[in-house]
Amino acid sequence: MKANIPPSLFSAVLYLATTTFAFCAEPPSAKPFGKTKEGAVVEVFTLVNKQGVKLRAMTYGATVLSLETPDRDGKNADIVLGYKTLGLYEKSSPYFGAIVGRYGNRIAGGKFALEGKEYNLAQNNGAPGSKCSLHGGLRGFDKVVWKAEGLAQDGAQGVRFSYLSKDGEEGYPGNLEVKVTYWLNDQNEWRVDYEMATDKATPVNLTQHSYFNLKGEGRGDILGHELMLPADKFTPVNAAMIPTGELRPVAGTPLDFTQPKTIGARIQTDDEQLRFGGGYDHNFVLKRPLLACLLGRRTYPAATVYEPLTGRVLNILTREPGIQFYTGNFLDGTLTGKAGASYPKRSGFCLETQHYPDSPNQPAFPSTILKPGKVLKSTTVFQFSVK
Ligand code: GLA
């Protein structure tokens, strides 16, 4: 017997089926990327969108390996620095593309006190006599293998990385459960969602440490990029790159990017802060628009970068109170990138959304202490366009 489906119902079902399939992207699948020295399997996920933007990320360090976006002529280039093989990341990487944690940036002396107890971390950075802990210690979140699963949503593909940092790892208190999810949507947005929970009070300050070159990785320096930072103040540092505690106005200094300026325009200025950093390597205090806060907007503007030769624009939004602007001052041409070109000084820049450096020792800075029973959520969005 023939089923009698009214044509209107049939077309409604067909419409629903096709629109559902058209909007819902497939979750990306895991592919092998390599094995660590200890024999752990490392996988890679490739997120793509309808505009041909492509982001590859691996489970070692939740590291973004490549990010291809179009220029103003529609030609794709890989705009993040990185290596070709896992072995090179393991050997030595200046945090190319990685998630940095448990505490991104510096903690003075590798020490902090919390709830009446003193904690000692590895002093993995700085000159003798003024050493500090940098980016989570000897084996931070950039050097561990995360678990991962591919995800899909309407018009977006994603990958969720998770990692349990055990109580005492790298000297930090508490079992810290971390989830970092990357989404790439059809509007050319790469969204990073952070979620953390702990069973003991602990400092946390995660960040994404991609080095960008909007001309394409390996294609020279970033000095011609125009940068705008909506920050009236920054946290000046001492010679050991530790914040003095002051929030200093940028006005009248080479750190004023409230109006767009090329990165190179003032980088050679004889300025104490630029001398200490060997260029820009500073945390900027982001203006949080009152209206956005009142409306409960989840993210607010953090930076805009425009590259005039290719027309590429990178716009960053975040919920974090600060952003570390770093101009690849420690790159020195000894590292070779994915396409075979070496990475000289200033061949990439980082814009690391974060809390301020050394917050565990600076009571006046916004707190980075996560307590049990709380879930800490944060989001940063990287938007790609051309002009
Ligand atoms: C951050 C720091 C820099 C440097 C890089 C990694 O951006 O602020 O001083 O350590 O990471 O090389």
Coordinates of C-alpha atoms and ligand atoms in Angstrom, one line a residue:
M1 CA 0.0 0.0 0.0
K2 CA 1.3 3.4 -0.9
A3 CA 1.7 5.9 2.0
N4 CA -0.3 8.9 1.5
I5 CA 1.9 11.8 2.6
P6 CA 0.4 15.2 1.8
P7 CA 2.8 17.1 -0.6
S8 CA 3.0 20.1 1.8
L9 CA 4.2 17.9 4.7
F10 CA 6.6 16.1 2.4
S11 CA 8.2 19.4 1.3
A12 CA 8.3 20.6 4.9
V13 CA 10.2 17.5 6.0
L14 CA 12.6 17.8 3.0
Y15 CA 13.1 21.5 3.8
L16 CA 14.0 20.8 7.4
A17 CA 16.3 17.9 6.5
T18 CA 18.2 20.0 3.9
T19 CA 18.5 23.1 6.0
T20 CA 19.6 21.1 9.0
F21 CA 22.4 19.4 7.0
A22 CA 23.3 22.6 5.3
F23 CA 23.9 24.4 8.6
C24 CA 25.3 21.7 10.8
A25 CA 29.0 21.2 10.0
E26 CA 30.6 17.8 10.5
P27 CA 32.9 17.5 13.6
P28 CA 36.5 17.3 12.5
S29 CA 38.1 14.0 13.0
A30 CA 41.4 13.2 14.7
K31 CA 44.4 12.3 12.5
P32 CA 47.8 11.2 13.8
F33 CA 50.5 13.9 14.0
G34 CA 53.3 12.0 15.7
K35 CA 54.5 10.5 19.0
T36 CA 56.3 12.3 21.8
K37 CA 59.7 11.1 23.1
E38 CA 57.8 9.2 25.8
G39 CA 55.7 7.5 23.2
A40 CA 52.4 9.4 23.7
V41 CA 50.3 9.7 20.6
V42 CA 49.6 13.2 19.4
E43 CA 46.7 14.0 17.1
V44 CA 45.8 16.8 14.8
F45 CA 42.4 18.3 14.1
T46 CA 41.6 20.4 11.0
L47 CA 38.8 23.0 11.2
V48 CA 37.5 24.5 8.0
N49 CA 34.8 27.0 7.2
K50 CA 32.8 27.9 4.1
Q51 CA 35.2 30.7 3.2
G52 CA 38.2 28.5 3.0
V53 CA 39.7 29.5 6.3
K54 CA 41.6 26.5 7.8
L55 CA 42.9 26.0 11.3
R56 CA 45.0 23.0 12.4
A57 CA 45.6 22.3 16.0
M58 CA 47.3 19.4 17.8
T59 CA 46.9 17.8 21.2
Y60 CA 50.5 18.6 22.2
G61 CA 50.1 21.9 24.0
A62 CA 46.6 22.4 22.4
T63 CA 48.9 24.1 19.8
V64 CA 47.6 25.9 16.7
L65 CA 49.9 24.5 13.9
S66 CA 48.6 26.6 11.0
L67 CA 45.9 29.1 10.2
E68 CA 45.1 29.9 6.6
T69 CA 43.2 33.1 5.8
P70 CA 42.6 35.0 2.5
D71 CA 44.2 38.3 1.6
R72 CA 42.3 41.1 -0.2
D73 CA 42.6 39.1 -3.5
G74 CA 41.2 36.0 -1.9
K75 CA 44.6 34.3 -1.8
N76 CA 45.2 32.2 1.3
A77 CA 48.4 32.2 3.4
D78 CA 49.3 30.6 6.7
I79 CA 49.5 33.6 9.1
V80 CA 50.9 31.9 12.2
L81 CA 54.5 30.9 13.0
G82 CA 55.3 27.3 13.8
Y83 CA 57.2 24.1 13.0
K84 CA 56.7 21.3 10.6
T85 CA 57.2 18.4 13.0
L86 CA 56.3 17.4 16.6
G87 CA 59.9 16.7 17.3
L88 CA 60.8 20.4 16.7
Y89 CA 58.1 21.6 19.1
E90 CA 59.4 19.1 21.8
K91 CA 63.0 20.2 21.3
S92 CA 62.5 23.9 21.9
S93 CA 59.6 26.2 21.1
P94 CA 59.1 29.8 22.2
Y95 CA 55.4 28.7 22.8
F96 CA 54.5 28.9 19.1
G97 CA 50.7 28.6 18.9
A98 CA 50.3 26.9 22.3
I99 CA 48.0 27.3 25.3
V100 CA 50.1 28.7 28.1
G101 CA 49.3 27.8 31.7
R102 CA 48.8 27.2 34.6
Y103 CA 50.0 30.8 34.8
G104 CA 50.8 32.7 31.6
N105 CA 53.5 35.4 31.9
R106 CA 55.8 36.0 34.9
I107 CA 55.6 35.4 38.6
A108 CA 58.4 37.2 40.5
G109 CA 61.0 35.0 42.1
G110 CA 58.8 32.0 41.2
K111 CA 57.1 32.5 44.6
F112 CA 53.7 33.4 45.9
A113 CA 51.8 33.1 49.1
L114 CA 48.2 31.9 49.2
E115 CA 46.0 31.2 52.2
G116 CA 48.9 31.5 54.6
K117 CA 51.2 29.1 52.7
E118 CA 54.2 29.9 50.5
Y119 CA 54.5 28.2 47.2
N120 CA 57.8 27.8 45.2
L121 CA 57.8 27.3 41.4
A122 CA 60.6 26.6 39.0
Q123 CA 62.5 29.7 38.2
N124 CA 62.7 29.1 34.4
N125 CA 63.3 32.6 33.2
G126 CA 65.5 35.7 33.8
A127 CA 69.0 36.5 34.7
P128 CA 70.7 35.1 37.8
G129 CA 69.7 37.1 40.8
S130 CA 66.4 38.1 39.3
K131 CA 64.8 34.9 38.2
C132 CA 61.1 34.3 37.8
S133 CA 58.6 31.7 36.8
L134 CA 57.4 32.1 33.2
H135 CA 54.5 30.5 31.4
G136 CA 53.7 27.7 33.9
G137 CA 57.2 26.5 34.6
L138 CA 59.4 23.8 33.2
R139 CA 56.6 21.7 31.8
G140 CA 53.6 24.0 31.4
F141 CA 50.4 23.3 29.5
D142 CA 52.2 24.0 26.2
K143 CA 54.3 20.8 26.8
V144 CA 51.6 18.3 27.8
V145 CA 49.4 16.1 25.7
W146 CA 45.7 17.1 26.0
K147 CA 42.7 14.9 25.4
A148 CA 40.6 16.2 22.5
E149 CA 37.2 15.7 20.7
G150 CA 35.9 17.2 17.5
L151 CA 32.7 19.2 17.7
A152 CA 30.2 20.8 15.3
Q153 CA 27.6 23.5 15.6
D154 CA 25.5 25.4 13.2
G155 CA 28.0 27.0 10.9
A156 CA 31.1 26.1 13.0
Q157 CA 33.5 23.4 13.6
G158 CA 35.3 23.0 16.9
V159 CA 37.8 21.0 18.9
R160 CA 37.6 20.7 22.7
F161 CA 40.9 20.1 24.5
S162 CA 40.9 18.9 28.1
Y163 CA 43.7 18.5 30.6
L164 CA 43.8 17.6 34.3
S165 CA 46.7 19.4 36.0
K166 CA 47.3 17.4 39.2
D167 CA 47.7 18.9 42.6
G168 CA 51.3 20.0 43.0
E169 CA 52.1 19.9 39.3
E170 CA 54.9 22.5 38.6
G171 CA 54.4 23.5 42.3
Y172 CA 50.8 24.8 42.0
P173 CA 48.1 23.8 44.5
G174 CA 45.0 21.9 43.6
N175 CA 43.7 19.5 40.9
L176 CA 42.9 21.9 38.1
E177 CA 40.5 20.7 35.4
V178 CA 41.0 22.7 32.2
K179 CA 38.9 22.8 29.0
V180 CA 39.9 24.9 26.0
T181 CA 37.6 24.9 23.0
Y182 CA 38.6 26.3 19.6
W183 CA 35.7 27.2 17.2
L184 CA 36.0 28.3 13.7
N185 CA 32.8 29.7 12.2
D186 CA 31.7 30.7 8.7
Q187 CA 32.1 34.4 9.7
N188 CA 35.9 33.9 9.8
E189 CA 36.0 34.0 13.6
W190 CA 38.3 31.8 15.7
R191 CA 36.9 31.6 19.1
V192 CA 38.7 30.3 22.2
D193 CA 36.6 29.3 25.1
Y194 CA 38.3 28.6 28.4
E195 CA 36.7 26.7 31.4
M196 CA 38.5 25.8 34.6
A197 CA 37.7 24.3 38.0
T198 CA 39.8 23.4 41.0
D199 CA 39.6 21.6 44.3
K200 CA 42.1 24.0 46.1
A201 CA 42.6 27.7 45.7
T202 CA 45.2 28.3 42.9
P203 CA 46.4 31.0 40.6
V204 CA 45.3 30.5 37.0
N205 CA 46.0 32.7 33.9
L206 CA 45.7 30.9 30.6
T207 CA 46.5 32.4 27.3
Q208 CA 46.8 31.6 23.6
H209 CA 50.4 32.2 22.4
S210 CA 50.1 32.3 18.6
Y211 CA 52.7 34.4 16.8
F212 CA 51.0 36.2 13.9
N213 CA 52.5 37.6 10.7
L214 CA 49.5 38.8 8.5
K215 CA 51.8 38.8 5.4
G216 CA 52.3 35.0 6.0
E217 CA 54.7 33.1 8.2
G218 CA 58.3 33.3 7.0
R219 CA 57.6 36.4 4.9
G220 CA 59.8 39.0 6.7
D221 CA 59.1 41.2 9.7
I222 CA 55.9 42.5 11.2
L223 CA 57.1 46.2 11.6
G224 CA 54.8 47.5 8.9
H225 CA 51.6 46.1 10.5
E226 CA 49.3 48.8 12.0
L227 CA 48.2 48.2 15.5
M228 CA 45.4 49.7 17.6
L229 CA 45.1 48.9 21.3
P230 CA 42.2 50.3 23.3
A231 CA 44.3 50.8 26.3
D232 CA 45.1 54.1 28.1
K233 CA 47.4 52.4 30.6
F234 CA 49.9 49.6 30.8
T235 CA 51.8 47.8 33.6
P236 CA 55.4 49.1 33.4
V237 CA 58.1 46.5 34.3
N238 CA 61.5 46.7 36.0
A239 CA 64.7 45.4 34.3
A240 CA 63.7 41.9 35.2
M241 CA 60.4 42.3 33.3
I242 CA 58.3 42.2 36.6
P243 CA 55.5 44.8 36.9
T244 CA 56.3 47.6 39.3
G245 CA 52.6 47.6 40.4
E246 CA 51.9 50.9 38.7
L247 CA 49.2 51.4 36.0
R248 CA 51.0 54.0 33.9
P249 CA 49.3 56.1 31.2
V250 CA 50.5 55.3 27.7
A251 CA 50.0 59.0 26.6
G252 CA 53.2 60.6 25.3
T253 CA 55.1 57.2 25.2
P254 CA 55.9 54.8 22.4
L255 CA 53.3 52.5 24.0
D256 CA 50.4 54.6 23.0
F257 CA 48.5 52.6 20.4
T258 CA 45.1 54.2 21.1
Q259 CA 45.3 55.5 17.5
P260 CA 46.5 53.0 14.9
K261 CA 50.3 53.1 14.5
T262 CA 52.7 50.8 12.7
I263 CA 54.5 48.4 15.1
G264 CA 57.9 49.6 13.7
A265 CA 57.2 53.4 13.9
R266 CA 58.6 53.9 17.5
I267 CA 60.1 50.5 18.4
Q268 CA 63.7 51.9 18.2
T269 CA 62.9 54.9 20.5
D270 CA 65.3 55.3 23.4
D271 CA 62.7 54.5 26.0
E272 CA 63.4 52.6 29.3
Q273 CA 60.4 50.3 28.9
L274 CA 61.4 49.3 25.3
R275 CA 64.9 48.8 26.5
F276 CA 63.8 46.5 29.3
G277 CA 61.6 44.5 26.8
G278 CA 64.1 44.5 23.9
G279 CA 61.1 45.9 22.0
Y280 CA 57.4 45.6 23.0
D281 CA 56.8 43.0 25.6
H282 CA 54.2 44.6 27.8
N283 CA 50.8 44.1 29.3
F284 CA 48.2 46.7 28.4
V285 CA 45.3 47.5 30.6
L286 CA 42.2 47.1 28.4
K287 CA 39.4 49.6 28.6
R288 CA 36.2 47.8 29.5
P289 CA 33.3 49.8 28.0
L290 CA 30.7 50.4 30.8
L291 CA 27.8 49.8 28.4
A292 CA 29.2 46.4 27.4
C293 CA 29.6 45.5 31.1
L294 CA 26.1 46.7 31.9
L295 CA 24.6 44.8 28.9
G296 CA 26.5 41.7 30.1
R297 CA 28.4 41.5 26.8
R298 CA 30.8 38.6 27.0
T299 CA 33.7 40.1 25.1
Y300 CA 34.9 43.6 24.4
P301 CA 37.6 45.0 22.0
A302 CA 41.2 44.1 22.8
A303 CA 43.2 44.9 19.6
T304 CA 43.0 45.5 15.9
V305 CA 45.9 44.8 13.5
Y306 CA 46.0 45.8 9.8
E307 CA 48.6 44.6 7.3
P308 CA 48.6 47.1 4.4
L309 CA 50.4 44.9 1.7
T310 CA 47.9 42.0 1.9
G311 CA 44.9 43.9 3.4
R312 CA 44.5 41.3 6.2
V313 CA 42.8 42.6 9.4
L314 CA 42.9 40.8 12.7
N315 CA 40.5 42.0 15.3
I316 CA 40.6 40.6 18.8
L317 CA 37.8 40.6 21.5
T318 CA 38.2 39.3 25.0
R319 CA 36.8 39.0 28.5
E320 CA 40.3 39.3 30.0
P321 CA 41.4 42.6 31.6
G322 CA 44.8 42.7 29.9
I323 CA 46.7 41.9 26.7
Q324 CA 50.4 41.2 26.4
F325 CA 51.8 42.7 23.2
Y326 CA 55.1 40.9 22.3
T327 CA 57.1 41.6 19.1
G328 CA 59.1 38.4 18.8
N329 CA 62.2 40.1 20.4
F330 CA 63.8 36.8 21.4
L331 CA 63.5 35.3 17.9
D332 CA 67.0 35.4 16.3
G333 CA 66.9 33.6 13.1
T334 CA 68.0 30.2 14.5
L335 CA 64.5 28.6 14.3
T336 CA 63.2 27.4 10.9
G337 CA 59.5 27.6 10.2
K338 CA 57.0 25.4 8.4
A339 CA 57.7 26.6 4.9
G340 CA 61.5 26.4 5.4
A341 CA 62.2 30.1 6.1
S342 CA 64.0 31.1 9.3
Y343 CA 62.3 33.3 11.8
P344 CA 64.4 36.4 12.5
K345 CA 63.8 38.9 15.3
R346 CA 60.3 40.5 14.9
S347 CA 59.0 38.1 12.3
G348 CA 55.9 37.5 14.4
F349 CA 53.9 39.3 17.1
C350 CA 51.8 37.9 19.9
L351 CA 48.7 39.5 21.4
E352 CA 48.1 37.3 24.5
T353 CA 44.8 38.1 26.2
Q354 CA 45.3 37.5 29.9
H355 CA 45.3 38.9 33.5
Y356 CA 48.2 41.1 34.4
P357 CA 51.7 39.5 35.0
D358 CA 52.7 38.6 38.6
S359 CA 49.1 39.1 39.9
P360 CA 49.6 36.6 42.7
N361 CA 52.1 39.0 44.2
Q362 CA 50.2 42.2 43.4
P363 CA 47.1 42.6 45.6
A364 CA 46.0 45.7 43.7
F365 CA 45.8 43.8 40.3
P366 CA 42.6 41.9 39.4
S367 CA 42.7 38.6 41.1
T368 CA 43.8 35.4 39.4
I369 CA 42.9 33.1 42.3
L370 CA 40.4 30.4 41.4
K371 CA 38.6 28.9 44.4
P372 CA 36.9 25.5 44.7
G373 CA 33.3 25.4 43.8
K374 CA 33.7 28.1 41.1
V375 CA 33.9 27.5 37.4
L376 CA 36.1 30.1 35.7
K377 CA 35.0 30.9 32.1
S378 CA 36.7 33.2 29.7
T379 CA 36.6 33.8 26.0
T380 CA 38.8 35.4 23.3
V381 CA 37.7 35.8 19.7
F382 CA 40.1 36.4 16.8
Q383 CA 38.2 37.8 13.8
F384 CA 39.8 37.8 10.3
S385 CA 38.8 40.1 7.5
V386 CA 40.4 42.3 4.8
K387 CA 40.3 45.9 3.8
Ligands
GLA1 C1 55.8 36.1 26.3 C2 56.8 36.9 27.2 C3 58.0 37.1 26.4 C4 58.6 35.8 26.0 C5 57.6 35.1 25.1 C6 58.1 33.7 24.7 O1 55.3 36.9 25.3 O2 56.2 38.1 27.6 O3 58.9 37.8 27.3 O4 59.0 35.1 27.1 O5 56.4 34.9 25.8 O6 59.4 33.8 24.2

